[in-house]
Coordinates of C-alpha atoms in Angstrom, one line a residue:
Chain A
M1 CA 0.0 0.0 0.0
S2 CA 2.7 2.5 1.0
V3 CA 4.8 1.6 -1.9
T4 CA 2.1 2.2 -4.5
T5 CA 1.2 5.5 -2.8
T6 CA 4.7 6.8 -3.1
Q7 CA 4.7 5.7 -6.7
I8 CA 1.5 7.5 -7.4
V9 CA 2.7 10.8 -5.9
G10 CA 5.4 11.1 -8.6
L11 CA 2.9 10.6 -11.4
S12 CA 1.1 13.2 -13.4
R13 CA -2.6 13.9 -12.8
E14 CA -3.9 11.9 -15.8
R15 CA -1.8 9.0 -14.9
R16 CA -3.2 9.1 -11.4
R17 CA -6.7 9.3 -12.7
A18 CA -6.0 6.3 -15.0
K19 CA -4.6 4.4 -12.0
L20 CA -7.8 5.2 -10.0
R21 CA -10.0 4.0 -12.8
Q22 CA -7.9 0.9 -13.1
D23 CA -8.1 0.1 -9.4
L24 CA -11.9 0.7 -9.3
Y25 CA -12.3 -1.6 -12.3
R26 CA -10.0 -4.2 -10.7
D27 CA -12.1 -4.2 -7.5
R28 CA -15.5 -4.0 -9.2
Y29 CA -16.7 -7.2 -7.7
L30 CA -15.7 -6.0 -4.2
Y31 CA -17.6 -2.7 -4.6
A32 CA -20.6 -4.7 -6.0
M33 CA -20.6 -6.8 -2.8
M34 CA -20.2 -4.0 -0.3
L35 CA -22.0 -1.0 -1.7
P36 CA -25.6 -2.6 -1.4
V37 CA -24.9 -3.2 2.3
F38 CA -23.1 0.0 2.8
I39 CA -25.8 2.2 1.2
G40 CA -28.8 -0.1 2.1
F41 CA -27.9 -0.4 5.7
F42 CA -25.2 2.1 7.0
V43 CA -26.4 5.0 5.0
L44 CA -30.1 4.3 5.0
F45 CA -30.6 3.1 8.6
R46 CA -27.7 4.9 10.4
Y47 CA -26.9 8.1 8.5
V48 CA -30.4 9.1 7.3
P49 CA -31.7 8.9 11.0
M50 CA -28.8 11.1 11.9
Y51 CA -30.2 13.7 9.5
G52 CA -33.6 12.7 10.8
V53 CA -32.7 14.2 14.2
T54 CA -33.7 17.5 12.5
I55 CA -37.3 16.5 13.4
A56 CA -36.3 17.7 16.9
F57 CA -36.4 21.2 15.3
R58 CA -39.6 20.6 13.4
N59 CA -43.2 19.8 14.2
Y60 CA -43.2 16.3 12.8
R61 CA -46.4 15.1 11.3
I62 CA -46.6 11.8 9.5
I63 CA -48.3 13.3 6.4
D64 CA -45.6 15.9 5.9
G65 CA -42.8 13.3 6.4
M66 CA -39.3 13.6 7.9
F67 CA -38.1 16.2 5.4
G68 CA -41.3 18.2 4.9
S69 CA -42.6 19.0 8.4
P70 CA -42.4 22.7 9.3
W71 CA -39.4 24.1 11.2
V72 CA -40.1 25.4 14.7
G73 CA -36.6 26.2 15.9
T74 CA -35.6 25.2 19.5
R75 CA -39.1 25.2 20.9
H76 CA -39.0 21.5 21.8
F77 CA -35.7 21.9 23.6
E78 CA -37.0 24.8 25.5
R79 CA -40.0 22.8 26.6
L80 CA -37.8 19.9 27.5
F81 CA -35.3 21.8 29.5
R82 CA -38.0 23.6 31.5
S83 CA -40.0 20.5 32.3
P84 CA -39.6 19.0 35.8
E85 CA -39.6 15.5 34.3
F86 CA -36.4 16.2 32.3
V87 CA -34.5 16.9 35.6
L88 CA -36.0 13.7 37.1
I89 CA -35.1 11.3 34.2
L90 CA -31.7 12.9 33.7
R91 CA -31.0 12.4 37.4
N92 CA -32.2 8.8 37.4
T93 CA -30.2 8.0 34.3
L94 CA -27.0 9.5 35.7
L95 CA -27.5 7.9 39.2
L96 CA -28.2 4.4 37.9
N97 CA -25.2 4.7 35.6
L98 CA -23.1 5.9 38.6
Y99 CA -24.2 2.9 40.7
Q100 CA -23.4 0.6 37.8
L101 CA -19.9 2.1 37.5
I102 CA -19.3 1.8 41.3
F103 CA -20.8 -1.7 41.9
Q104 CA -21.1 -3.5 38.6
F105 CA -18.0 -2.5 36.8
P106 CA -15.5 -3.9 39.5
A107 CA -17.5 -7.2 39.9
P108 CA -16.0 -9.1 37.0
I109 CA -12.5 -7.8 37.9
I110 CA -12.9 -9.2 41.5
L111 CA -14.3 -12.5 40.2
A112 CA -11.5 -12.9 37.7
L113 CA -8.9 -12.2 40.3
L114 CA -10.5 -14.9 42.6
L115 CA -10.9 -17.4 39.7
N116 CA -7.2 -16.9 38.9
E117 CA -6.5 -18.2 42.5
V118 CA -8.4 -21.5 41.9
P119 CA -5.7 -24.2 41.3
K120 CA -7.8 -26.9 39.8
P121 CA -8.5 -26.3 36.1
G122 CA -11.6 -28.6 36.1
F123 CA -13.2 -26.8 39.0
K124 CA -12.4 -23.4 37.6
R125 CA -14.0 -24.3 34.2
T126 CA -17.1 -25.6 35.9
L127 CA -17.4 -22.4 37.9
Q128 CA -17.0 -20.3 34.7
S129 CA -19.5 -22.4 32.8
V130 CA -22.1 -21.8 35.5
M131 CA -21.4 -18.1 35.8
Y132 CA -21.7 -17.5 32.1
V133 CA -25.3 -18.8 32.0
P134 CA -27.2 -15.6 32.9
Y135 CA -25.4 -13.6 30.1
F136 CA -27.1 -15.8 27.4
L137 CA -30.6 -15.2 28.7
S138 CA -33.0 -12.5 27.6
W139 CA -33.8 -9.6 30.0
A140 CA -37.4 -10.8 29.5
V141 CA -36.4 -14.1 31.2
L142 CA -34.1 -12.6 33.8
G143 CA -36.7 -9.9 34.7
G144 CA -39.4 -12.5 35.0
I145 CA -37.3 -14.6 37.3
I146 CA -36.3 -11.6 39.5
I147 CA -39.8 -10.4 39.9
S148 CA -41.2 -13.9 40.8
L149 CA -38.3 -14.4 43.3
L150 CA -38.9 -11.1 45.0
S151 CA -42.7 -11.3 45.0
P152 CA -44.0 -10.4 48.5
S153 CA -46.7 -13.1 48.3
T154 CA -45.2 -16.1 46.4
G155 CA -41.5 -15.2 46.1
I156 CA -38.8 -17.4 47.7
V157 CA -36.8 -14.5 49.0
N158 CA -39.7 -13.1 51.0
A159 CA -40.5 -16.6 52.2
I160 CA -37.0 -16.7 53.7
I161 CA -37.3 -13.2 55.1
Q162 CA -40.7 -14.1 56.8
S163 CA -39.3 -17.4 58.1
L164 CA -36.7 -15.3 59.9
G165 CA -39.5 -13.4 61.5
F166 CA -39.4 -10.2 59.5
E167 CA -42.1 -8.4 57.5
P168 CA -42.1 -9.1 53.8
I169 CA -40.3 -6.5 51.6
F170 CA -42.0 -5.1 48.5
F171 CA -38.7 -4.9 46.6
M172 CA -40.0 -4.0 43.2
M173 CA -42.3 -1.3 44.5
S174 CA -40.0 0.4 46.9
T175 CA -38.0 3.3 45.6
R176 CA -35.3 2.5 48.1
W177 CA -34.9 -1.2 47.0
W178 CA -35.5 -0.8 43.3
P179 CA -32.1 0.6 42.4
V180 CA -30.5 -2.2 44.5
V181 CA -32.5 -4.8 42.5
F182 CA -31.4 -3.1 39.3
I183 CA -27.7 -3.2 40.1
V184 CA -27.7 -6.8 41.6
S185 CA -29.6 -8.0 38.5
G186 CA -27.0 -6.3 36.3
I187 CA -24.2 -8.1 38.2
W188 CA -26.1 -11.4 37.9
N189 CA -26.4 -10.9 34.2
S190 CA -22.9 -9.9 33.2
A191 CA -20.3 -10.3 36.0
G192 CA -19.5 -14.0 35.1
W193 CA -19.2 -13.3 31.4
G194 CA -17.1 -10.1 32.0
T195 CA -14.4 -12.3 33.6
I196 CA -13.4 -13.7 30.2
I197 CA -11.6 -10.7 29.1
Y198 CA -9.8 -10.1 32.4
L199 CA -8.8 -13.8 32.7
A200 CA -7.3 -13.6 29.2
A201 CA -5.4 -10.5 30.2
I202 CA -4.1 -12.2 33.4
S203 CA -3.0 -15.3 31.4
G204 CA -0.9 -12.9 29.2
I205 CA 1.2 -11.7 32.2
D206 CA 4.8 -13.0 32.2
P207 CA 5.1 -15.8 34.9
Q208 CA 8.7 -14.7 35.6
L209 CA 7.3 -11.5 37.2
Y210 CA 5.5 -13.7 39.8
E211 CA 8.7 -15.7 40.3
A212 CA 10.6 -12.6 40.9
V213 CA 8.3 -11.2 43.7
R214 CA 7.9 -14.6 45.2
I215 CA 11.7 -14.7 45.7
D216 CA 11.3 -11.4 47.5
G217 CA 8.8 -13.1 49.8
A218 CA 5.6 -11.6 48.5
N219 CA 2.4 -13.4 49.5
R220 CA -0.6 -14.0 47.3
L221 CA -2.3 -10.8 48.1
R222 CA 0.9 -8.8 47.4
Q223 CA 1.4 -10.7 44.1
T224 CA -2.1 -9.8 43.1
W225 CA -1.6 -6.1 44.0
H226 CA 1.9 -5.7 42.5
I227 CA 1.8 -8.0 39.5
T228 CA -1.7 -9.0 38.5
L229 CA -3.5 -5.7 38.8
P230 CA -0.9 -3.6 37.0
G231 CA -0.7 -6.3 34.4
I232 CA -4.5 -5.9 33.5
R233 CA -4.5 -2.1 34.0
G234 CA -4.7 -1.5 30.2
T235 CA -7.7 -3.9 29.9
I236 CA -9.5 -2.2 32.8
A237 CA -8.8 1.2 31.2
I238 CA -10.2 0.2 27.8
L239 CA -13.4 -1.3 29.4
L240 CA -13.8 1.7 31.6
I241 CA -13.9 4.0 28.5
L242 CA -16.4 1.8 26.8
N243 CA -18.5 2.0 30.0
L244 CA -18.1 5.8 30.3
G245 CA -19.0 6.2 26.6
R246 CA -22.3 4.5 27.4
F247 CA -22.7 6.5 30.5
I248 CA -25.9 8.1 29.4
D249 CA -27.2 5.1 27.5
L250 CA -28.7 2.7 30.0
G251 CA -29.9 -0.5 28.5
F252 CA -33.6 -0.1 27.7
E253 CA -34.5 -3.8 28.1
Q254 CA -33.2 -4.3 31.6
V255 CA -35.0 -1.1 32.9
W256 CA -38.2 -1.6 31.0
V257 CA -38.8 -5.2 32.3
L258 CA -38.1 -4.3 35.9
Q259 CA -39.9 -1.0 35.9
N260 CA -43.5 -0.4 37.2
P261 CA -45.5 2.8 37.9
A262 CA -44.8 2.7 41.6
V263 CA -41.1 3.3 41.2
R264 CA -41.1 5.6 38.2
S265 CA -39.6 8.4 40.2
V266 CA -36.3 6.4 40.5
A267 CA -36.6 4.0 37.5
E268 CA -37.7 6.3 34.6
V269 CA -34.7 6.9 32.4
I270 CA -34.1 8.6 29.1
P271 CA -34.8 5.6 26.7
T272 CA -37.9 4.4 28.6
Y273 CA -39.2 8.0 28.7
V274 CA -38.6 8.3 25.0
Y275 CA -40.5 5.1 24.3
R276 CA -43.4 6.0 26.6
I277 CA -43.9 9.6 25.7
G278 CA -42.5 9.4 22.1
L279 CA -44.0 6.3 20.7
Q280 CA -46.9 5.4 23.0
A281 CA -48.1 9.1 23.3
M282 CA -46.7 10.0 19.8
Q283 CA -44.8 13.1 20.7
Y284 CA -42.1 12.4 18.1
S285 CA -40.4 15.8 17.8
Y286 CA -40.3 16.4 21.6
T287 CA -38.7 13.1 22.4
A288 CA -36.4 13.3 19.3
A289 CA -35.0 16.4 21.0
L290 CA -34.4 14.4 24.1
G291 CA -32.8 11.6 22.0
L292 CA -30.5 14.2 20.3
F293 CA -29.5 15.6 23.7
Q294 CA -28.6 12.1 24.8
S295 CA -26.6 11.3 21.7
L296 CA -24.6 14.5 21.9
I297 CA -23.7 13.9 25.6
G298 CA -22.8 10.3 24.7
L299 CA -20.5 11.5 21.9
A300 CA -18.8 14.0 24.1
L301 CA -18.3 11.3 26.8
V302 CA -16.7 8.8 24.5
L303 CA -14.3 11.4 23.0
T304 CA -13.4 12.7 26.5
A305 CA -12.8 9.2 27.8
N306 CA -10.7 8.2 24.8
W307 CA -8.6 11.3 25.2
T308 CA -8.1 10.7 28.9
I309 CA -7.0 7.1 28.4
R310 CA -4.5 8.2 25.8
A311 CA -3.2 10.9 28.1
M312 CA -2.7 8.2 30.7
G313 CA -0.3 6.5 28.3
E314 CA -2.6 3.6 27.4
E315 CA -3.6 2.8 23.8
G316 CA -7.0 4.4 23.1
L317 CA -9.8 3.0 21.0
F318 CA -9.4 5.3 18.0
Chain B
M1 CA -1.0 -21.1 38.2
V2 CA 1.1 -22.4 41.1
Q3 CA 1.0 -20.0 43.9
T4 CA 2.6 -20.0 47.3
G5 CA 0.4 -19.3 50.3
S6 CA -1.7 -21.3 52.6
R7 CA -4.2 -23.9 51.6
T8 CA -6.8 -22.3 53.7
V9 CA -7.0 -19.3 51.5
T10 CA -7.4 -21.5 48.4
V11 CA -10.2 -23.4 50.1
L12 CA -12.0 -20.2 51.2
I13 CA -11.7 -18.7 47.7
G14 CA -13.1 -21.9 46.2
F15 CA -15.9 -22.0 48.7
F16 CA -16.8 -18.3 48.1
L17 CA -16.8 -18.8 44.3
A18 CA -18.9 -21.9 44.5
T19 CA -21.5 -20.0 46.6
V20 CA -21.6 -17.2 44.1
A21 CA -22.0 -19.6 41.2
L22 CA -24.8 -21.5 43.1
L23 CA -26.6 -18.2 43.8
M24 CA -26.5 -17.4 40.1
V25 CA -28.2 -20.7 39.1
L26 CA -30.6 -21.3 42.0
P27 CA -33.1 -18.8 40.7
F28 CA -33.5 -20.8 37.5
I29 CA -34.0 -24.0 39.4
N30 CA -36.7 -22.3 41.5
V31 CA -38.5 -21.1 38.4
I32 CA -38.3 -24.6 36.8
A33 CA -39.7 -26.1 40.0
V34 CA -42.6 -23.5 40.1
S35 CA -43.5 -24.3 36.5
F36 CA -44.1 -27.9 37.4
S37 CA -45.9 -27.3 40.6
S38 CA -49.6 -27.1 41.4
S39 CA -51.4 -23.8 41.6
R40 CA -52.2 -24.4 45.3
A41 CA -48.5 -25.1 46.1
I42 CA -47.4 -21.9 44.3
V43 CA -50.0 -19.7 46.0
S44 CA -49.2 -21.1 49.4
N45 CA -45.5 -20.5 48.7
E46 CA -44.3 -24.0 49.3
V47 CA -42.1 -24.4 46.2
T48 CA -38.4 -24.0 46.7
L49 CA -36.0 -26.0 44.5
W50 CA -38.2 -29.1 43.7
P51 CA -41.7 -29.2 42.2
V52 CA -44.5 -29.6 44.8
E53 CA -47.5 -31.8 43.6
F54 CA -45.8 -32.3 40.2
N55 CA -48.0 -31.7 37.2
L56 CA -47.9 -30.6 33.6
R57 CA -51.2 -28.7 33.6
T58 CA -49.6 -25.3 33.1
Y59 CA -47.7 -26.5 30.1
Q60 CA -50.8 -28.2 28.7
N61 CA -52.9 -25.1 29.1
L62 CA -50.2 -23.0 27.6
Y63 CA -50.1 -25.4 24.6
R64 CA -53.9 -25.4 24.2
D65 CA -54.1 -21.6 24.4
G66 CA -52.0 -21.4 21.3
N67 CA -50.8 -17.8 21.9
L68 CA -47.5 -18.9 23.2
I69 CA -47.0 -21.5 20.4
R70 CA -47.6 -18.8 17.8
S71 CA -45.2 -16.5 19.5
L72 CA -42.6 -19.2 19.5
Q73 CA -43.1 -19.7 15.8
N74 CA -42.7 -16.0 15.3
S75 CA -39.4 -16.1 17.3
V76 CA -38.1 -18.9 15.2
I77 CA -38.9 -17.1 11.9
L78 CA -37.5 -13.8 13.2
T79 CA -34.3 -15.5 14.4
V80 CA -33.7 -17.8 11.4
G81 CA -34.5 -15.1 8.8
G82 CA -32.6 -12.4 10.7
T83 CA -29.5 -14.5 11.3
L84 CA -29.3 -15.4 7.6
L85 CA -29.6 -11.8 6.5
N86 CA -27.1 -10.7 9.1
M87 CA -24.5 -13.3 8.0
V88 CA -24.9 -12.6 4.3
A89 CA -24.7 -8.8 4.8
T90 CA -21.8 -8.9 7.3
T91 CA -19.8 -11.1 5.0
L92 CA -20.5 -9.0 1.9
I93 CA -19.3 -5.8 3.6
A94 CA -16.4 -7.3 5.8
F95 CA -14.7 -9.1 2.9
P96 CA -14.1 -6.1 0.6
L97 CA -13.1 -3.9 3.6
S98 CA -10.5 -6.5 4.7
R99 CA -8.7 -6.0 1.4
P100 CA -5.9 -3.5 2.0
G101 CA -5.7 -2.1 -1.5
L102 CA -9.4 -1.2 -1.8
R103 CA -9.9 2.5 -2.8
G104 CA -11.9 4.5 -0.3
R105 CA -11.4 1.8 2.4
K106 CA -10.5 4.4 5.1
V107 CA -13.5 6.5 4.4
F108 CA -15.9 3.6 4.5
L109 CA -14.3 2.3 7.8
G110 CA -14.4 5.8 9.3
M111 CA -18.1 6.2 8.5
I112 CA -18.8 2.8 10.0
I113 CA -16.9 3.6 13.2
F114 CA -18.7 6.9 13.5
T115 CA -22.0 5.0 13.8
M116 CA -20.7 3.5 17.0
L117 CA -20.2 7.0 18.5
F118 CA -23.2 8.8 17.4
S119 CA -26.7 7.8 16.4
G120 CA -29.9 9.5 15.4
G121 CA -31.7 7.8 18.2
I122 CA -34.9 5.8 18.6
I123 CA -37.4 8.3 17.3
P124 CA -35.7 9.3 13.9
T125 CA -35.1 5.6 13.2
Y126 CA -38.7 4.7 14.0
V127 CA -39.9 7.6 11.9
L128 CA -37.8 6.4 8.9
V129 CA -39.2 2.8 9.3
Q130 CA -42.7 4.3 9.4
Q131 CA -42.1 6.3 6.2
L132 CA -40.7 3.2 4.5
G133 CA -43.9 1.4 5.4
L134 CA -42.1 -1.3 7.3
L135 CA -44.1 -1.1 10.5
N136 CA -45.6 -4.4 11.6
T137 CA -43.3 -6.5 9.4
F138 CA -40.2 -8.5 10.5
W139 CA -38.3 -6.5 7.9
A140 CA -38.3 -3.5 10.3
V141 CA -36.5 -5.6 12.9
W142 CA -34.2 -7.3 10.4
L143 CA -33.2 -4.2 8.4
T144 CA -32.6 -1.8 11.3
A145 CA -30.1 -4.3 12.8
L146 CA -28.7 -5.8 9.6
V147 CA -25.1 -5.5 10.5
S148 CA -23.7 -5.2 14.1
T149 CA -20.7 -3.0 13.9
W150 CA -19.0 -5.0 16.5
N151 CA -19.5 -8.3 14.6
F152 CA -18.5 -6.6 11.4
F153 CA -15.1 -5.8 13.0
I154 CA -14.7 -9.4 14.3
M155 CA -15.4 -10.8 10.7
K156 CA -13.1 -8.2 9.1
T157 CA -10.3 -9.0 11.5
F158 CA -10.7 -12.7 10.9
F159 CA -10.6 -12.3 7.1
S160 CA -7.4 -10.2 7.3
T161 CA -5.6 -13.0 9.2
I162 CA -6.0 -15.3 6.3
P163 CA -2.6 -15.3 4.5
A164 CA -2.6 -13.2 1.4
S165 CA -0.5 -15.8 -0.5
L166 CA -3.6 -18.0 -0.7
T167 CA -5.7 -15.4 -2.5
E168 CA -2.9 -14.0 -4.6
A169 CA -2.2 -17.4 -6.1
A170 CA -5.9 -17.7 -7.1
A171 CA -5.9 -14.1 -8.5
I172 CA -2.9 -14.9 -10.7
D173 CA -4.8 -17.9 -12.1
G174 CA -7.6 -15.5 -13.1
A175 CA -10.0 -16.1 -10.3
N176 CA -12.3 -13.0 -9.5
D177 CA -13.1 -11.8 -6.0
V178 CA -16.5 -13.6 -5.8
Y179 CA -14.7 -16.9 -6.5
I180 CA -11.9 -16.0 -4.0
L181 CA -14.5 -15.2 -1.3
V182 CA -16.7 -18.3 -1.9
R183 CA -14.0 -20.9 -2.6
I184 CA -11.0 -19.7 -0.6
I185 CA -12.0 -17.3 2.2
L186 CA -15.3 -18.8 3.5
P187 CA -14.1 -22.4 3.8
L188 CA -11.2 -21.1 5.9
S189 CA -13.5 -18.9 8.0
L190 CA -15.8 -21.6 9.4
P191 CA -14.9 -20.9 13.1
A192 CA -15.7 -17.1 12.6
I193 CA -18.9 -17.9 10.8
A194 CA -20.0 -20.3 13.5
T195 CA -19.2 -17.7 16.2
L196 CA -21.0 -14.8 14.5
T197 CA -24.0 -17.0 13.6
L198 CA -24.4 -17.8 17.2
F199 CA -23.9 -14.1 18.3
Y200 CA -26.6 -13.0 15.9
A201 CA -29.0 -15.8 16.6
V202 CA -28.9 -15.4 20.4
G203 CA -29.4 -11.7 20.0
H204 CA -32.5 -12.1 17.8
W205 CA -33.9 -14.8 20.1
N206 CA -33.4 -12.8 23.3
S207 CA -34.1 -9.2 22.3
Y208 CA -37.6 -7.8 22.7
F209 CA -37.2 -4.0 22.4
N210 CA -37.0 -3.9 18.6
V211 CA -40.0 -6.2 18.1
M212 CA -42.0 -4.2 20.7
L213 CA -41.0 -1.0 19.0
Y214 CA -41.9 -1.8 15.4
I215 CA -44.5 -4.5 15.7
T216 CA -47.7 -3.6 17.5
R217 CA -49.9 -6.3 15.9
S218 CA -50.0 -9.0 18.6
R219 CA -50.2 -11.9 16.1
L220 CA -46.7 -11.1 15.1
H221 CA -45.2 -10.8 18.6
T222 CA -42.3 -13.0 19.6
V223 CA -42.1 -15.1 22.8
M224 CA -40.0 -12.5 24.6
V225 CA -42.5 -9.7 23.9
V226 CA -45.3 -11.9 25.2
L227 CA -43.2 -12.7 28.2
V228 CA -42.5 -9.1 29.0
Q229 CA -46.2 -8.2 28.6
M230 CA -47.0 -11.0 31.1
I231 CA -44.4 -9.8 33.5
R232 CA -45.5 -6.2 33.4
S233 CA -49.1 -7.1 34.0
V234 CA -49.0 -10.2 36.1
D235 CA -48.2 -9.2 39.7
P236 CA -51.4 -8.2 41.4
Q237 CA -49.3 -6.4 44.0
L238 CA -48.2 -3.9 41.3
L239 CA -50.4 -1.1 40.2
E240 CA -50.0 -1.8 36.5
T241 CA -53.3 -2.0 34.7
A242 CA -54.2 -5.5 33.5
A243 CA -55.3 -4.1 30.1
D244 CA -52.6 -5.8 28.2
A245 CA -52.8 -9.1 30.2
T246 CA -53.0 -12.0 27.9
E247 CA -55.9 -14.5 27.9
L248 CA -53.6 -16.9 29.6
T249 CA -53.5 -15.2 32.9
R250 CA -57.2 -15.6 33.5
F251 CA -57.5 -19.3 34.1
M252 CA -54.3 -20.2 36.0
T253 CA -51.9 -18.8 38.6
P254 CA -50.1 -16.0 36.9
E255 CA -46.9 -17.1 38.7
G256 CA -47.1 -20.6 37.3
V257 CA -47.9 -19.4 33.8
Q258 CA -45.0 -17.0 33.8
A259 CA -42.6 -19.6 35.1
A260 CA -43.6 -22.1 32.4
A261 CA -43.3 -19.4 29.7
I262 CA -39.8 -18.5 31.1
V263 CA -38.8 -22.2 30.9
I264 CA -40.1 -22.6 27.4
A265 CA -38.4 -19.4 26.1
T266 CA -35.1 -20.6 27.6
V267 CA -35.0 -24.1 26.3
P268 CA -33.5 -23.3 22.9
I269 CA -30.7 -21.3 24.5
M270 CA -29.9 -24.2 26.9
L271 CA -29.9 -26.6 23.9
V272 CA -27.1 -24.6 22.2
Y273 CA -25.4 -23.5 25.4
P274 CA -22.3 -25.9 25.0
F275 CA -21.6 -24.4 21.6
L276 CA -22.4 -20.9 22.8
Q277 CA -19.8 -21.1 25.5
K278 CA -17.1 -22.4 23.2
Y279 CA -17.7 -20.1 20.3
F280 CA -18.6 -17.0 22.3
V281 CA -15.4 -17.1 24.3
K282 CA -13.5 -17.4 21.0
G283 CA -15.5 -14.5 19.6
V284 CA -14.6 -12.3 22.5
M285 CA -11.0 -13.1 22.0
I286 CA -11.0 -12.3 18.2
G287 CA -12.9 -9.1 19.0
S288 CA -10.5 -8.0 21.7
L289 CA -7.4 -8.4 19.5
K290 CA -8.3 -5.5 17.4
Q291 CA -10.9 -3.0 18.5

């Protein structure tokens, strides 16, 4: 590639044009393969909706279409930023994400460090196989299981609580307990699966490093602290950016299945609000404004996180 | 890994991890037990990890009702059709972009990466689907998620690890790129194809948001959408209106019906679980090498 480029630089304009035509003709089958997918999917279903965010500045009506509805400027944004609900859902979105970052993000790291201490490969593999299971199940299934386990009347958790002599707890309806259920269910779903990438990173650490500190008399905790953790620092950093980049984008499916009207004050987040108000109540332009707000914050977060990681001396994502 | 340190620590760690693993699967066992128990036992909260007054009535009623069977059929159609389209489209775009000499490659890749950073959002995409007249068809679900950018990168990375000497030899013999893809690249990519097929298929089977978003006609609902509707309307303790409760919940304990539906919706995943584990771990590895 670099050789042909330097060759081309020295050529005249016509020769370069001729080379371009020649290359395009040589790769005609390749373009014939990819262009239908590129245009039919990436352009149509990714880039056209990006232009479609302009409906946030229009009064969208189905008859007028995405490009024909009348412009109304920033009216929807003004309404959005003034509404008390906006403050509430933004706060809920950020809080739930913050809890995830504090409790859910470290869970696979801790599990991986512990799994690394299991000497028998067979036992370790069995533990992993079991821990991966919840990752492969739908949130419809996981949510159903959680709600039935926690049911105050027929759930096994409350049966245990009552047998210990306490009052049953209405987990799903309590604004205090709901975020706890949300985070624990998130850990249940993905912590086991999340260990894969950390275990791979751990297995890439040079065994001689352990040998060296062991000679210095380091015990297992110190080995973990001085060798294993620094060894997987890069992996942790990369996964942290990925997480921060999604900071404002809570998974719709998990929230929706666990949500109910009694806990809306802590459980309503941007995507569920967009779905409820935008699609069920058909306020397209208003919620498109909220969606655009979310996308822009999301973009800023990924770029900031990537820049931070690079400044720390790790390899960024792009 | 051989570590110095006391045996007690090893045993304690093993015990702790075993407890965590057990806590992760016990809920499933409880749900399976509930699905095979009698309504009386469920309501009086007697079921723990083994069915009480074992019977198949809930399953029989679910079968007779027909709604769940139809939703399962829809799930199968959506999953099989969607996965096929995903694989064809992902291959067709990943192969050309894995060729280093392709003109415009950087621009195409840049545009694809940008879609991971910024999106129009739910509403503009929905409006587009509406304008294209795709609402209430599976095409809406299939086309809006035709290529997962993540899977595209896994496929592209895999293709680019195939030695160039193999394709160059064929090119000198006059083979065109279609021939090279079908006869040389694809037969060497079976592990990647298996991995991505599973990635896509599990995604289709499990997801409910896109179906709920684009398909309002209940005859076209998949099993996960039906399950979510059940869950959100089932618990009498919750204030949710029972307006969208299905017929099913009227003649049986809702808890039992829900448990049976959960078990049925999970069976296909459990059947492919051994493969899932093997190939998914591989997929995560390929994916983490680059990007």
